PDB file of C-alpha atoms in Angstrom:
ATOM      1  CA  UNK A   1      14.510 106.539 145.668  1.00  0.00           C
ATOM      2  CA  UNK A   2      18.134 106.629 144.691  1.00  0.00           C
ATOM      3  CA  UNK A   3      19.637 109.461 142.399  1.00  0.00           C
ATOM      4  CA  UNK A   4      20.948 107.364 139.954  1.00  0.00           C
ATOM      5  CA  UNK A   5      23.131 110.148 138.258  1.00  0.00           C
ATOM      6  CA  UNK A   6      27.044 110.101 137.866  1.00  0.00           C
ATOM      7  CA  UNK A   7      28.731 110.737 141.279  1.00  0.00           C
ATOM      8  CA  UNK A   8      26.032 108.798 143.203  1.00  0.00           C
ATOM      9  CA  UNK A   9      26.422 105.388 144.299  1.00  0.00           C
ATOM     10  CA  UNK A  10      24.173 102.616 142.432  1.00  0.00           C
ATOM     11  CA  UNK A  11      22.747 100.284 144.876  1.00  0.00           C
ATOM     12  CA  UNK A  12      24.054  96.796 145.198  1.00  0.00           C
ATOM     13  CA  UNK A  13      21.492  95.014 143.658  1.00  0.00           C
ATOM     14  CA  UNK A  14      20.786  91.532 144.756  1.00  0.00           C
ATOM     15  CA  UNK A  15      19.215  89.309 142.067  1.00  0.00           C
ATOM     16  CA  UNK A  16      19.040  85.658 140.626  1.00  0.00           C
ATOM     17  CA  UNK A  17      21.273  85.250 137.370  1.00  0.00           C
ATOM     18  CA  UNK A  18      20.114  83.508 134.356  1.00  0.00           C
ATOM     19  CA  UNK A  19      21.287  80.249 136.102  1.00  0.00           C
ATOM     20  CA  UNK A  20      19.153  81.014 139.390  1.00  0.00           C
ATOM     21  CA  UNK A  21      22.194  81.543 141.270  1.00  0.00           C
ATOM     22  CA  UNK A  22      21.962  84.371 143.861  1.00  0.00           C
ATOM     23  CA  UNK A  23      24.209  87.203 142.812  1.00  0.00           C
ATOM     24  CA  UNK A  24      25.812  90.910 144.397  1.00  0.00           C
ATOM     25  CA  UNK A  25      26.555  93.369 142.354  1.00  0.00           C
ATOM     26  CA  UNK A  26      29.563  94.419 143.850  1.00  0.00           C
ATOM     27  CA  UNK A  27      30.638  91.167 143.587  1.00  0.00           C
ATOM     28  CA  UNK A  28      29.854  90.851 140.605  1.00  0.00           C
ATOM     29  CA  UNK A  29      32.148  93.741 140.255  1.00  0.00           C
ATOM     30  CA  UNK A  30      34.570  92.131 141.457  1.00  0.00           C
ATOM     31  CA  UNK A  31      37.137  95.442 140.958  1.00  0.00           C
ATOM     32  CA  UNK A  32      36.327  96.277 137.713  1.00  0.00           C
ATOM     33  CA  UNK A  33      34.388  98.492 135.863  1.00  0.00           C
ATOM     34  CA  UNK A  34      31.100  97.930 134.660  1.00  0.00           C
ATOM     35  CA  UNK A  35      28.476  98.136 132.118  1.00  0.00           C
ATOM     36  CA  UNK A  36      25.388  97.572 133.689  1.00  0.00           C
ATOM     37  CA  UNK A  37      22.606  97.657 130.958  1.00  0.00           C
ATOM     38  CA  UNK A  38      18.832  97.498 132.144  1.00  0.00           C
ATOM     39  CA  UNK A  39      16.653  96.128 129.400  1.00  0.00           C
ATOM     40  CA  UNK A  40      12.869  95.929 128.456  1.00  0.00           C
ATOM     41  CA  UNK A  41      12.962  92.419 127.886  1.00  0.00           C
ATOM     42  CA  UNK A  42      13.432  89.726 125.065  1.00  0.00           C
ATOM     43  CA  UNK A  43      10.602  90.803 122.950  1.00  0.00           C
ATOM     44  CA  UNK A  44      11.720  94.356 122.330  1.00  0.00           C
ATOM     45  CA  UNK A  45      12.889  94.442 119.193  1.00  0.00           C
ATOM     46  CA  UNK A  46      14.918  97.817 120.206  1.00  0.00           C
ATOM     47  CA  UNK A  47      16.572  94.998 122.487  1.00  0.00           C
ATOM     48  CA  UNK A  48      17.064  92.697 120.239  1.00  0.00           C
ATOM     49  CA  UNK A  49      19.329  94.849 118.586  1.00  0.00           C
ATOM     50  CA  UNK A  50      20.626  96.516 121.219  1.00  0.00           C
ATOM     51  CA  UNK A  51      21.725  93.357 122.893  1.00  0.00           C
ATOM     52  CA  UNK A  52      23.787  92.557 119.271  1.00  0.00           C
ATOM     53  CA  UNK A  53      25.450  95.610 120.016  1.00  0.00           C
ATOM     54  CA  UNK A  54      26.821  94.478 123.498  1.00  0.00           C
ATOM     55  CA  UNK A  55      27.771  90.958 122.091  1.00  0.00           C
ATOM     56  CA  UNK A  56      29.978  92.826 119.595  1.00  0.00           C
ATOM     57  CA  UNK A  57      31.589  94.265 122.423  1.00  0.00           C
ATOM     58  CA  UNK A  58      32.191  91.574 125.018  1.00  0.00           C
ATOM     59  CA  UNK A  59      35.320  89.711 122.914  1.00  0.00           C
ATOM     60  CA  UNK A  60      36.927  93.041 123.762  1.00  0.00           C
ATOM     61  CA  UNK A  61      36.189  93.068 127.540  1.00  0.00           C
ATOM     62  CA  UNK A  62      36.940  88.998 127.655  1.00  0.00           C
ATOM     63  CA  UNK A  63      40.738  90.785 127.337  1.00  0.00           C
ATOM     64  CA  UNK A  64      39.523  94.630 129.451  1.00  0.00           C
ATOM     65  CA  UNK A  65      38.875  93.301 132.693  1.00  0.00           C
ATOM     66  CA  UNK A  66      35.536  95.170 132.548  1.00  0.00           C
ATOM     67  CA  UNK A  67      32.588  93.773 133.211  1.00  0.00           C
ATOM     68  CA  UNK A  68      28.659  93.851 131.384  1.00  0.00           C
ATOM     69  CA  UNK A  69      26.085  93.232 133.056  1.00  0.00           C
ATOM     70  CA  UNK A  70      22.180  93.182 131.428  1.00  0.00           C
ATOM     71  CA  UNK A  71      19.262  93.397 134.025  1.00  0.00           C
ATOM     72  CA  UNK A  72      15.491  92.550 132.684  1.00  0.00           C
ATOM     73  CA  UNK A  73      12.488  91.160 134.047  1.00  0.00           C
ATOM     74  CA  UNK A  74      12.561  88.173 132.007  1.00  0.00           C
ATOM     75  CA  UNK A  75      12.785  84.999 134.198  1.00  0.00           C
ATOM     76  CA  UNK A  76      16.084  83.301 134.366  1.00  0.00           C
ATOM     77  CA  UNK A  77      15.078  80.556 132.106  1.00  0.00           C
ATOM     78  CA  UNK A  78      14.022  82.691 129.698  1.00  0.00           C
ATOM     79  CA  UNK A  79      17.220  85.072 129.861  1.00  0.00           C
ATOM     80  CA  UNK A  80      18.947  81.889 129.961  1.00  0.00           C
ATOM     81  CA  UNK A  81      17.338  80.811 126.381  1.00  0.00           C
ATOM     82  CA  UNK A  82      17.854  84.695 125.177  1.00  0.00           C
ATOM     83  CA  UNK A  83      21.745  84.179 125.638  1.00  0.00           C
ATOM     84  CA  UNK A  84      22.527  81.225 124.308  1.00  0.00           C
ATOM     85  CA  UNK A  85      20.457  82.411 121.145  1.00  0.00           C
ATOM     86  CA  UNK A  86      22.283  85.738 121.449  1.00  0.00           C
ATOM     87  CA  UNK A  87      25.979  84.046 121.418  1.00  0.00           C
ATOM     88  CA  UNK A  88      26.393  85.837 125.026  1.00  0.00           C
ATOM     89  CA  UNK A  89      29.252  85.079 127.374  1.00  0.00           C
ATOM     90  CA  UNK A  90      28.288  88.032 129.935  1.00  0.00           C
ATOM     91  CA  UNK A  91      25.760  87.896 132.761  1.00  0.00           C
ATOM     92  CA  UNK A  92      22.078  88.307 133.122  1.00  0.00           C
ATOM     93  CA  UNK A  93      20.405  89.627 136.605  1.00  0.00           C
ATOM     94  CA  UNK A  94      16.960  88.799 136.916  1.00  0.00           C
ATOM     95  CA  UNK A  95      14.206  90.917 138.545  1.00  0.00           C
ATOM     96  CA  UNK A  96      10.898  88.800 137.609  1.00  0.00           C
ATOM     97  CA  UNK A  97       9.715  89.624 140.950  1.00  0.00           C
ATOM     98  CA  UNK A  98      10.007  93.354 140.303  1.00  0.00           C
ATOM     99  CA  UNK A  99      12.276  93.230 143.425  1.00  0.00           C
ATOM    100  CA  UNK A 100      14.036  96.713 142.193  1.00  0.00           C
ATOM    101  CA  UNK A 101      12.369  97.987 139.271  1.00  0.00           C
ATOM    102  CA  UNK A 102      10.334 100.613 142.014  1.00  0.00           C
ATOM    103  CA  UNK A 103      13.004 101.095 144.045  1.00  0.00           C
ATOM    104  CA  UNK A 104      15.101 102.383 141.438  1.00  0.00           C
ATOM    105  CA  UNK A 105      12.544 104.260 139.678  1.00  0.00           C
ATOM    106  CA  UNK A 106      13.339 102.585 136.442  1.00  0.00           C
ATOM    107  CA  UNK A 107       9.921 101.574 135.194  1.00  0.00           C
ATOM    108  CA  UNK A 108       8.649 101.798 131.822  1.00  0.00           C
ATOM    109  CA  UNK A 109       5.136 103.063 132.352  1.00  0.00           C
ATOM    110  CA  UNK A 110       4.204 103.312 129.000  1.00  0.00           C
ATOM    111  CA  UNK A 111       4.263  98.930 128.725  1.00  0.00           C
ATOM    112  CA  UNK A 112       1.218  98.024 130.426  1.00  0.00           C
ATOM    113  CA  UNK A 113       1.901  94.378 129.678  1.00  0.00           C
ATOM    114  CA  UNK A 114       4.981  93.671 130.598  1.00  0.00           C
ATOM    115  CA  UNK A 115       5.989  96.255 133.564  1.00  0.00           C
ATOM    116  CA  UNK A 116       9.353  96.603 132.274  1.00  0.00           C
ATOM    117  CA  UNK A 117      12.241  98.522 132.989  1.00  0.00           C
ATOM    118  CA  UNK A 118      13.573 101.320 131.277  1.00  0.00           C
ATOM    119  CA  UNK A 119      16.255 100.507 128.794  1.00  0.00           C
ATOM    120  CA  UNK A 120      19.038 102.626 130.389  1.00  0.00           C
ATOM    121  CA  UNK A 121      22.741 102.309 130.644  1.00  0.00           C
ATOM    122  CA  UNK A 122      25.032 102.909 133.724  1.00  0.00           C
ATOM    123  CA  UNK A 123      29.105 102.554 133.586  1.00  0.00           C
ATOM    124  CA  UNK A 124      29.576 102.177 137.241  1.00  0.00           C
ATOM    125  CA  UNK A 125      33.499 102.071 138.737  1.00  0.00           C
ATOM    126  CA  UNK A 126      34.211  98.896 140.711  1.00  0.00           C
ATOM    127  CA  UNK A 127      32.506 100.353 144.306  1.00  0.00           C
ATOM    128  CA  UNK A 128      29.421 101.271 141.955  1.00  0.00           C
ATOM    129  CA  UNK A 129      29.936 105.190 142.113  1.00  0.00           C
ATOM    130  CA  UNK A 130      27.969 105.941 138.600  1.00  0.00           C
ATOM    131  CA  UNK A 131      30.539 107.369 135.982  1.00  0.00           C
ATOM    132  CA  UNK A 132      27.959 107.910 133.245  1.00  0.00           C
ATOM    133  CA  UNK A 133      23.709 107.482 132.452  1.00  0.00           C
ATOM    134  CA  UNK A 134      22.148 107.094 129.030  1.00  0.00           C
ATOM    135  CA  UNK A 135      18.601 106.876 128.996  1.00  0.00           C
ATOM    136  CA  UNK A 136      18.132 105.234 125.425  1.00  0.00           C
ATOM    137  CA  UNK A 137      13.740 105.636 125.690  1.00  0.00           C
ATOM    138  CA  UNK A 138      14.860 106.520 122.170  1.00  0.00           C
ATOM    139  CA  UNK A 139      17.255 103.671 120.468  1.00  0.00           C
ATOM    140  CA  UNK A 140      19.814 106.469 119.742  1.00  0.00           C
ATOM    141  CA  UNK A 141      20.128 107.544 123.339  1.00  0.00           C
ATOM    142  CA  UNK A 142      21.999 104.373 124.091  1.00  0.00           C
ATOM    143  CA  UNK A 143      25.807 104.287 123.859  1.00  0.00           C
ATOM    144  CA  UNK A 144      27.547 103.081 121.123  1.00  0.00           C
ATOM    145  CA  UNK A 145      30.708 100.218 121.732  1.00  0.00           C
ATOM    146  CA  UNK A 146      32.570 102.877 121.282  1.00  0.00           C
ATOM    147  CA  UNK A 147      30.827 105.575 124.093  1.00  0.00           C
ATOM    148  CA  UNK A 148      31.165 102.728 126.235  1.00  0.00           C
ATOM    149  CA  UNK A 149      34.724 102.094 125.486  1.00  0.00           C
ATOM    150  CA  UNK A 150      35.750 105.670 125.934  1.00  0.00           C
ATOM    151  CA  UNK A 151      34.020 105.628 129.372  1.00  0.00           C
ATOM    152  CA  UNK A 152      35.720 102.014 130.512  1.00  0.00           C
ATOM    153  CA  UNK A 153      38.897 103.743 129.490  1.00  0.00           C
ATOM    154  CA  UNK A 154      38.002 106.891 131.765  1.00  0.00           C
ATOM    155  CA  UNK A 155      37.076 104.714 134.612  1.00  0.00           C
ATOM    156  CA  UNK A 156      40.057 102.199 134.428  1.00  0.00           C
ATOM    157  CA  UNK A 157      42.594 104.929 133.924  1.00  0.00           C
ATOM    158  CA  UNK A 158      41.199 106.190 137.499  1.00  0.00           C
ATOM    159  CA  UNK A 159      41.594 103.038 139.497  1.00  0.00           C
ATOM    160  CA  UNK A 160      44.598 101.131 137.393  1.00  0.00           C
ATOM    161  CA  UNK A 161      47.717 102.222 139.726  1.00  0.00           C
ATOM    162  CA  UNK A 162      50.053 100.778 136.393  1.00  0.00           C
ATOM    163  CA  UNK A 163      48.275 102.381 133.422  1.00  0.00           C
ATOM    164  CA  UNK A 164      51.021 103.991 132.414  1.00  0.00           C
ATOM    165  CA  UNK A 165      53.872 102.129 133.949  1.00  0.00           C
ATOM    166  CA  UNK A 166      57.288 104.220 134.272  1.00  0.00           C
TER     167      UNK A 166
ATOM    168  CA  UNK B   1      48.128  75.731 141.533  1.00  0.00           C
ATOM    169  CA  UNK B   2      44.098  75.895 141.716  1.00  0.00           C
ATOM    170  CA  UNK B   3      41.567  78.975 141.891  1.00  0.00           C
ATOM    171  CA  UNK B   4      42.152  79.283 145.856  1.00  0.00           C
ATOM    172  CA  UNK B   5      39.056  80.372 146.481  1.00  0.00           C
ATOM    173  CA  UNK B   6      37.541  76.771 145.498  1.00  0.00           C
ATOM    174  CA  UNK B   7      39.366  75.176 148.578  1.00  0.00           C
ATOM    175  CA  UNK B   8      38.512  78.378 150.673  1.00  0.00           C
ATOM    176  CA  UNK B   9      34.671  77.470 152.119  1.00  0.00           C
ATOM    177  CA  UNK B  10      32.552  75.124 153.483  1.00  0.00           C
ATOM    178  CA  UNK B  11      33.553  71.754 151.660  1.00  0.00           C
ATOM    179  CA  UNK B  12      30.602  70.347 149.352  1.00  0.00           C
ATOM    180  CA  UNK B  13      30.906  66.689 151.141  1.00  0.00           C
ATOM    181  CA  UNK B  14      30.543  63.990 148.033  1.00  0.00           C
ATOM    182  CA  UNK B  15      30.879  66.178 145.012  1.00  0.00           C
ATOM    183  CA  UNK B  16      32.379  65.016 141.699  1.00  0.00           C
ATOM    184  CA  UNK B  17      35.507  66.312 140.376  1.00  0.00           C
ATOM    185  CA  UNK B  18      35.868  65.835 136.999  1.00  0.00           C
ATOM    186  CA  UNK B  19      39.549  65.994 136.691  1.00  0.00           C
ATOM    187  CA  UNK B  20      40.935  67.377 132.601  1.00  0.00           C
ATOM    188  CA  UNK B  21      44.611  66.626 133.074  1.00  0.00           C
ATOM    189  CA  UNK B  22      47.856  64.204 133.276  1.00  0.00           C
ATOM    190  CA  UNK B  23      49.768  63.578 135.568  1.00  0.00           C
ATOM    191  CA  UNK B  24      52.591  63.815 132.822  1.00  0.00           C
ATOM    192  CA  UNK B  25      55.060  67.111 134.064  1.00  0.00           C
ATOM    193  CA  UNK B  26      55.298  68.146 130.262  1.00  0.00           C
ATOM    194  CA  UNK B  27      51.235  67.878 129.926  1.00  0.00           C
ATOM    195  CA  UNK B  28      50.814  71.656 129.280  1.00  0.00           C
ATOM    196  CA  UNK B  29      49.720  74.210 127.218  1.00  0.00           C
ATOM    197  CA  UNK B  30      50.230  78.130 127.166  1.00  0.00           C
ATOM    198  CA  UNK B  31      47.205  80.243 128.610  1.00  0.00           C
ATOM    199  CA  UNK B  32      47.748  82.006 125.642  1.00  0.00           C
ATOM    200  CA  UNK B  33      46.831  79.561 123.003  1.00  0.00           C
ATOM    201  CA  UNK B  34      43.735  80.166 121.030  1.00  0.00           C
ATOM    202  CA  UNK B  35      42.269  76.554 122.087  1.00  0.00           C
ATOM    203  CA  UNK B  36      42.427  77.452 126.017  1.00  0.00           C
ATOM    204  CA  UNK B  37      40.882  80.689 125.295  1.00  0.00           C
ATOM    205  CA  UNK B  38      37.644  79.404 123.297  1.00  0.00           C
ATOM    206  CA  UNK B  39      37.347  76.488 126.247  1.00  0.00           C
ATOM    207  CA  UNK B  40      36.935  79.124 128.747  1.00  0.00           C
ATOM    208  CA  UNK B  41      34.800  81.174 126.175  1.00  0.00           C
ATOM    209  CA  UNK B  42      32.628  77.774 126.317  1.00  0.00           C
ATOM    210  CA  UNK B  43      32.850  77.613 129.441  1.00  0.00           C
ATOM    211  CA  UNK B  44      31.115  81.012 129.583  1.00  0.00           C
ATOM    212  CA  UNK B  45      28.673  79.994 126.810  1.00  0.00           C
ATOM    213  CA  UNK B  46      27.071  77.135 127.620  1.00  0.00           C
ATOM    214  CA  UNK B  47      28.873  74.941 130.075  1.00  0.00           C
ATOM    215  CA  UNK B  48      28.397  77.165 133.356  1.00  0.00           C
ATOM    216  CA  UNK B  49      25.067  77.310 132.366  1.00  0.00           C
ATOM    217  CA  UNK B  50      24.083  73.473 130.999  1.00  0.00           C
ATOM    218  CA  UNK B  51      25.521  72.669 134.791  1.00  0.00           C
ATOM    219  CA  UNK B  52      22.997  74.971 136.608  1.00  0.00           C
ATOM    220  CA  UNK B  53      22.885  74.199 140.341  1.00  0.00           C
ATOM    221  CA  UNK B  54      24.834  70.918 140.059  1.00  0.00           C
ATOM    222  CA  UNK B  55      28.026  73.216 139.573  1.00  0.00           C
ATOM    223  CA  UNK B  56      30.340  73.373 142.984  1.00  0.00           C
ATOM    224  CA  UNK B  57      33.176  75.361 141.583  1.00  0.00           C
ATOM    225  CA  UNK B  58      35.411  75.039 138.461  1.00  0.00           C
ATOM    226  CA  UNK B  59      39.379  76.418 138.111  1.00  0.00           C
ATOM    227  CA  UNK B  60      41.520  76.097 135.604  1.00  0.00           C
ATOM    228  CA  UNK B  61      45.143  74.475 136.829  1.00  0.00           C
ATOM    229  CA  UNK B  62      48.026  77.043 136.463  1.00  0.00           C
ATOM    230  CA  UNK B  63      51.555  75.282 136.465  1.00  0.00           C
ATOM    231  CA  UNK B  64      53.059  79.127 136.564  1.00  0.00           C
ATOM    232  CA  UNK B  65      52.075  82.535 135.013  1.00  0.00           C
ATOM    233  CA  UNK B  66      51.763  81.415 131.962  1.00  0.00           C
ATOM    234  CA  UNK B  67      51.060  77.674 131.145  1.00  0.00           C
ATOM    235  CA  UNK B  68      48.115  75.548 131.431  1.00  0.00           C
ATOM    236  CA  UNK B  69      47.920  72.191 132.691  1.00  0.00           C
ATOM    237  CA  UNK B  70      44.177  71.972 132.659  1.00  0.00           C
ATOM    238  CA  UNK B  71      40.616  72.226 134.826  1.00  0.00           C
ATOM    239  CA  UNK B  72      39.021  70.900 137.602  1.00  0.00           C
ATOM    240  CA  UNK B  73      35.039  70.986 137.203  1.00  0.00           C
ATOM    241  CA  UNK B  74      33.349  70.071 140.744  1.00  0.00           C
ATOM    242  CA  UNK B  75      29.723  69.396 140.308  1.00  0.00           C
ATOM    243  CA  UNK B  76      27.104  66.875 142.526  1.00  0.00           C
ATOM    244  CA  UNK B  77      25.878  65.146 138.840  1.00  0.00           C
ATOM    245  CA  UNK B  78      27.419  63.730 136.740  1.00  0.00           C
ATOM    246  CA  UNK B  79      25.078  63.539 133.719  1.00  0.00           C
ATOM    247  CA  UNK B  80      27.217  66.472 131.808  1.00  0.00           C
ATOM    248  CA  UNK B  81      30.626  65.647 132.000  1.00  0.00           C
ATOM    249  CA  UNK B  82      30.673  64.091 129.012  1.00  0.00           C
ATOM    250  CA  UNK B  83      29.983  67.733 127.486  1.00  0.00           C
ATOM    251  CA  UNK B  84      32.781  69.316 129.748  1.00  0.00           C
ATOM    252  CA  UNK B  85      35.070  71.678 127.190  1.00  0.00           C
ATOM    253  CA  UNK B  86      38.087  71.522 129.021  1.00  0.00           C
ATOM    254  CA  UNK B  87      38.226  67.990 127.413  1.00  0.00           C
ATOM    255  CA  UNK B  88      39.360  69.780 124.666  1.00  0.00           C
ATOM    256  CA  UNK B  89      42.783  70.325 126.223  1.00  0.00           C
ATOM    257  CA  UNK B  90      42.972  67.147 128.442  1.00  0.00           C
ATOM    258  CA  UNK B  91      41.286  63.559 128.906  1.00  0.00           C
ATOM    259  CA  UNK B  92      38.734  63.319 131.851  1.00  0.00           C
ATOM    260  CA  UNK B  93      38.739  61.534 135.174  1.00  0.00           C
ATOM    261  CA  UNK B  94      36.287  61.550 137.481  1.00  0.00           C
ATOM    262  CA  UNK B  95      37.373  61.283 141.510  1.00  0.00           C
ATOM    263  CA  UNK B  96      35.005  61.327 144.479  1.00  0.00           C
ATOM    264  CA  UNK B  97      35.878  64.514 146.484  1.00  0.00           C
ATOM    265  CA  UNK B  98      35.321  65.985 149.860  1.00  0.00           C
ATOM    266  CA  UNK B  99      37.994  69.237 148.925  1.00  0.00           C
ATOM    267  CA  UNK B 100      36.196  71.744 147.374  1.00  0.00           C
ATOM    268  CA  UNK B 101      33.453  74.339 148.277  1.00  0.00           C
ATOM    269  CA  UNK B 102      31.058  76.620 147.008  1.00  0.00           C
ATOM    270  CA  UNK B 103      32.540  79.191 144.831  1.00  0.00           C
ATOM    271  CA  UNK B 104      29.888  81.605 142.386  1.00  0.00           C
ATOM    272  CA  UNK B 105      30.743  81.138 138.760  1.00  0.00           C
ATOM    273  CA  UNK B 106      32.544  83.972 136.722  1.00  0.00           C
ATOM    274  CA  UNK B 107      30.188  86.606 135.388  1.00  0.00           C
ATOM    275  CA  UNK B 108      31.884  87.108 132.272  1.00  0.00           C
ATOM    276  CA  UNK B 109      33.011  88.185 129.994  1.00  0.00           C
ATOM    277  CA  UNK B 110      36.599  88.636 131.134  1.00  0.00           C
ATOM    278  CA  UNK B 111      38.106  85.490 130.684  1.00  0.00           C
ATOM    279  CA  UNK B 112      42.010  86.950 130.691  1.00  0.00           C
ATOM    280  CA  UNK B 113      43.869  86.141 133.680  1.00  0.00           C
ATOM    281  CA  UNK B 114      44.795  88.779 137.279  1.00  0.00           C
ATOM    282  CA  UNK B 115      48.491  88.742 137.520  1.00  0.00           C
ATOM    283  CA  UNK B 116      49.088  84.867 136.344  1.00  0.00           C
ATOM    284  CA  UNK B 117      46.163  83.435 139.010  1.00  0.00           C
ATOM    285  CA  UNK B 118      44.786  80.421 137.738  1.00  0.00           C
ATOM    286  CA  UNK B 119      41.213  81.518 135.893  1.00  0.00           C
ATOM    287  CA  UNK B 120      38.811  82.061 137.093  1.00  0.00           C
ATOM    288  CA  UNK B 121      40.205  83.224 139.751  1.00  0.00           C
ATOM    289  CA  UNK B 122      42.418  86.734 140.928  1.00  0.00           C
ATOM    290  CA  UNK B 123      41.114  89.711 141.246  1.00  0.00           C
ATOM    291  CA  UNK B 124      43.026  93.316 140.690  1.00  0.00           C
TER     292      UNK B 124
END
């Protein structure tokens, strides 16, 4: 089982998005940072709201190059319907077969009906070395637009050769 | 100038380009303007995903680094294209095409452009 604490490398998942389509995270990546967000699933309230909080922030990252990225267990028609009701614009990875969830150790024992994951937070930098973890068990463990902001600026300012441009 | 990576791959023999342009010179708009932003936002939305599998590739056409001259949406069905939001900018034609390939949707949600490449394309 991966150590899935800043400084290691996440894995590079490989899961069906909310349109089916086969997807990598790296390139997903695609060179930018990320938000990767794993979530219970569309009946949590907690995500519910949580999920709100990540729409607010993705009209800022349309313009960041940063990227979000919200894993569940939901099947891809169903994240598909959670989106579109959420106003969403970012991607959804889909592990319906559990394909990960044990392999990453992210389980959510305590839901015997729905075999969840965890609702934790990575901010990965474009190779998927792990910057920073929130475990939000607890709704206020999970960042804030503006934790993940400060950590997207951390990241970016790292890898950006022109971020301050003589 | 199209998304290069759309003419990159395996061609997708008998797709559908639906074609939001004209062949006017002058038929442009800036990257920049509000209306080309909330197409690609739509694009994001709901369009990418109302096409599902039937999507081949879609690129917006870049003129230069900073103006618009519409979209290319390559699918294998046509039922949608009615829907498509690039319309918005352009009117639609429709051309049989053997060009383009395979190319993965943008993930979202960046929808600003990588050094003036034609979105969705570029990469830093």
């Amino acid at each position: 089982m991966p150590e899935l604490a800043p400084g290691s490398a996440f894995p590079d998942l490989d899961l069906p998005d909310h349109t089916e389509r086969p997807r990598l995270l790296s390139e997903v990546a695609g060179g930018d940072p990320v938000v990767l967000s794993f979530s219970r699933g569309w009946w949590c309230p907690k995500e519910q709201r949580y999920m709100g909080r990540l729409v607010e922030l993705q009209a800022e990252l349309e313009v960041a190059y940063a990227r979000l990225v919200v894993v569940s267990v939901d099947p891809p028609e169903v994240q598909a319907a959670f989106r579109a009701g959420l106003g969403a614009r970012f991607l959804f990875l889909s592990d319906h077969e559990r394909h990960w969830l044990d392999r990453l150790g992210l389980l959510e024992e305590a839901d015997t009906v729905h075999h969840p994951y965890l609702p934790v937070v990575f901010c990965l930098f474009p190779d998927l070395t792990i910057h920073s973890r929130y475990d939000g068990n607890w709704f206020l463990g999970r960042p804030t637009t503006s934790e993940l902001v400060a950590d997207l600026r951390a990241i970016s300012h790292g890898i950006r050769d022109d971020w301050a441009p003589a | 100038m199209v998304d290069r990576l759309c003419l990159e791959g395996e061609p997708a023999r008998g797709a559908l380009a639906h074609v939001c342009a004209l062949p006017d010179e002058d038929a442009t708009v800036p990257f920049d303007d509000p209306v080309v932003q909330g197409v690609r936002q739509d694009a994001m939305a709901w369009w990418i995903p109302l096409l599902g599998s039937s999507l081949v590739c879609l690129t917006t056409l870049a003129v230069d680094e900073s103006r618009c001259a519409g979209a290319i949406t390559v699918v294998t069905d046509d039922r949608h294209l009615g829907d498509d939001p690039f319309l918005r900018l352009f009117g639609g034609t429709v051309v049989k095409t053997d060009l383009f390939s395979h190319v993965a949707p943008p993930p979202g949600p960046v929808l600003e452009r990588y050094r003036g490449a034609p979105w969705p394309g570029g990469s830093f």
